[in-house]
C-alpha cells in the first residue's frame, strides 16, 4: 500500500521527478540526489515498507528481487566492485522511511563506514 506522504512512493508512482536508471514490476532504481560516490543509486521496492525491521516473511521474494535489481544497476554502470548499504532507523542515518538499498561504487570505499 503506497503512503501518500512518502517521497519514494511518489517517485515510484511517477508523481515526483527522479533520474530513473531501472524499473520493473517490483522495483525502481534512481540516482541519489546527494551522491556519495561516482555511482550512487537507490533501489526502491514499489511496495511501501518503512524500514528493514518492517519486512516480513511475505517480503522474502521481494528482497531477493531487490538484490537482482542491485546487480542489474551495478552492471549497467560497469561496476564489478561496489557496496550495498541499508540504513535502518534514524540512529543509523535513515532519513527516508521507505526501505532503500544504496548501491555505491566508482571509487575506493573504506571500511568501516562512519
Ligand atoms: P537514507 O539516509 O539511508 O534514508 O538515504 C536517503 C537517501 O535519499 C539520501 O542519500 C538522499 C536521497 N534522497 C532524498 N530525497 C531524494 C529525492 O527526492 N530524490 C532522490 N533521487 N534522492 C533523494
Short mmCIF file of C-alpha atoms and ligand atoms in Angstrom, two decimals:
data_model
loop_
_atom_site.label_atom_id
_atom_site.label_comp_id
_atom_site.label_asym_id
_atom_site.label_seq_id
_atom_site.Cartn_x
_atom_site.Cartn_y
_atom_site.Cartn_z
CA UNK A 1 0.00 0.00 0.00
CA UNK A 2 1.51 3.36 -1.03
CA UNK A 3 1.95 6.04 1.63
CA UNK A 4 0.76 9.36 0.21
CA UNK A 5 3.25 11.28 2.37
CA UNK A 6 6.26 9.21 1.25
CA UNK A 7 8.58 10.76 -1.34
CA UNK A 8 9.86 7.39 -2.52
CA UNK A 9 6.27 6.16 -3.04
CA UNK A 10 5.72 9.30 -5.14
CA UNK A 11 8.88 8.64 -7.15
CA UNK A 12 7.86 5.01 -7.72
CA UNK A 13 4.43 6.16 -8.89
CA UNK A 14 5.99 8.71 -11.28
CA UNK A 15 4.45 11.60 -9.34
CA UNK A 16 7.88 13.04 -8.47
CA UNK A 17 10.91 13.59 -10.71
CA UNK A 18 13.99 11.39 -10.31
CA UNK A 19 16.83 10.17 -12.51
CA UNK A 20 15.48 6.65 -13.03
CA UNK A 21 18.02 4.05 -14.13
CA UNK A 22 15.84 0.95 -13.90
CA UNK A 23 12.25 0.00 -13.28
CA UNK A 24 10.28 -3.19 -13.29
CA UNK A 25 7.16 -4.63 -11.71
CA UNK A 26 8.59 -4.64 -8.18
CA UNK A 27 11.45 -2.12 -8.06
CA UNK A 28 12.52 1.33 -9.21
CA UNK A 29 16.16 2.46 -9.13
CA UNK A 30 17.13 6.13 -9.09
CA UNK A 31 20.31 8.14 -8.79
CA UNK A 32 20.75 9.61 -5.31
CA UNK A 33 20.13 13.36 -5.11
CA UNK A 34 23.29 13.80 -2.99
CA UNK A 35 25.69 11.19 -4.38
CA UNK A 36 28.41 9.91 -2.08
CA UNK A 37 30.31 8.21 -4.91
CA UNK A 38 30.51 8.40 -8.72
CA UNK A 39 27.78 5.75 -8.76
CA UNK A 40 25.21 6.17 -6.02
CA UNK A 41 21.95 4.51 -6.90
CA UNK A 42 18.99 3.79 -4.63
CA UNK A 43 16.99 0.64 -5.29
CA UNK A 44 13.44 1.08 -4.03
CA UNK A 45 10.71 -1.53 -3.79
CA UNK A 46 7.44 -0.19 -5.18
CA UNK A 47 5.82 -1.58 -2.03
CA UNK A 48 5.98 0.83 0.91
CA UNK A 49 7.97 -0.77 3.72
CA UNK A 50 9.26 1.80 6.21
CA UNK A 51 12.42 0.08 7.47
CA UNK A 52 14.31 -3.19 7.35
CA UNK A 53 12.64 -4.04 10.67
CA UNK A 54 9.23 -3.90 8.99
CA UNK A 55 9.98 -6.62 6.43
CA UNK A 56 8.07 -9.85 6.98
CA UNK A 57 8.32 -13.36 5.58
CA UNK A 58 5.85 -12.27 2.91
CA UNK A 59 8.61 -9.98 1.58
CA UNK A 60 11.23 -12.72 1.13
CA UNK A 61 10.74 -12.91 -2.65
CA UNK A 62 10.75 -9.12 -2.88
CA UNK A 63 14.06 -8.90 -1.01
CA UNK A 64 15.59 -11.47 -3.37
CA UNK A 65 14.28 -9.48 -6.33
CA UNK A 66 15.78 -6.26 -4.95
CA UNK A 67 19.19 -7.96 -4.93
CA UNK A 68 18.73 -8.87 -8.58
CA UNK A 69 17.96 -5.23 -9.32
CA UNK A 70 21.09 -4.20 -7.39
CA UNK A 71 23.18 -6.44 -9.64
CA UNK A 72 21.45 -5.13 -12.76
CA UNK A 73 22.05 -1.45 -11.98
CA UNK A 74 25.64 -2.05 -10.85
CA UNK A 75 26.36 -3.88 -14.11
CA UNK A 76 24.70 -1.11 -16.13
CA UNK A 77 27.16 1.35 -14.56
CA UNK A 78 30.05 -1.02 -15.33
CA UNK A 79 30.69 -1.90 -11.69
CA UNK A 80 32.08 -5.22 -10.54
CA UNK A 81 33.11 -3.92 -7.08
CA UNK A 82 30.54 -1.95 -5.16
CA UNK A 83 28.89 -1.58 -1.77
CA UNK A 84 25.24 -2.18 -0.90
CA UNK A 85 24.07 -0.40 2.25
CA UNK A 86 20.78 -0.12 4.10
CA UNK A 87 20.39 2.38 6.90
CA UNK A 88 17.83 1.09 9.38
CA UNK A 89 16.48 3.75 11.73
CA UNK A 90 17.36 7.39 12.30
CA UNK A 91 20.26 6.47 14.57
CA UNK A 92 21.88 4.62 11.67
CA UNK A 93 21.33 7.52 9.27
CA UNK A 94 17.99 6.60 7.71
CA UNK A 95 16.30 9.81 6.58
CA UNK A 96 13.65 8.47 4.19
CA UNK A 97 11.36 5.90 5.76
CA UNK A 98 10.73 3.76 2.70
CA UNK A 99 13.31 0.99 2.61
CA UNK A 100 16.02 1.52 0.01
CA UNK A 101 19.28 -0.16 -0.89
CA UNK A 102 22.18 2.22 -1.56
CA UNK A 103 24.48 0.99 -4.34
CA UNK A 104 27.81 2.81 -4.15
CA UNK A 105 30.80 2.43 -6.43
CA UNK A 106 33.21 4.02 -8.85
CA UNK A 107 35.79 4.90 -6.19
CA UNK A 108 37.72 3.12 -3.44
CA UNK A 109 35.42 2.51 -0.47
CA UNK A 110 36.86 2.39 3.02
CA UNK A 111 35.61 0.16 5.82
CA UNK A 112 34.02 0.52 8.30
CA UNK A 113 31.72 3.34 7.15
CA UNK A 114 31.29 6.24 9.55
P1 LIG B 1 18.96 7.34 3.92
O1 LIG B 1 19.72 8.43 4.61
O2 LIG B 1 19.62 5.97 4.05
O3 LIG B 1 17.50 7.33 4.30
O4 LIG B 1 19.06 7.69 2.38
C1 LIG B 1 18.17 8.55 1.75
C2 LIG B 1 18.85 9.00 0.50
O5 LIG B 1 17.86 9.50 -0.37
C3 LIG B 1 19.86 10.12 0.70
O6 LIG B 1 21.15 9.68 0.28
C4 LIG B 1 19.37 11.26 -0.18
C5 LIG B 1 18.37 10.59 -1.08
N1 LIG B 1 17.21 11.40 -1.41
C6 LIG B 1 16.41 12.06 -0.54
N2 LIG B 1 15.41 12.66 -1.20
C7 LIG B 1 15.58 12.34 -2.51
C8 LIG B 1 14.86 12.67 -3.70
O7 LIG B 1 13.85 13.36 -3.70
N3 LIG B 1 15.37 12.18 -4.87
C9 LIG B 1 16.49 11.41 -4.91
N4 LIG B 1 16.89 10.98 -6.12
N5 LIG B 1 17.19 11.08 -3.81
C10 LIG B 1 16.73 11.56 -2.63
#
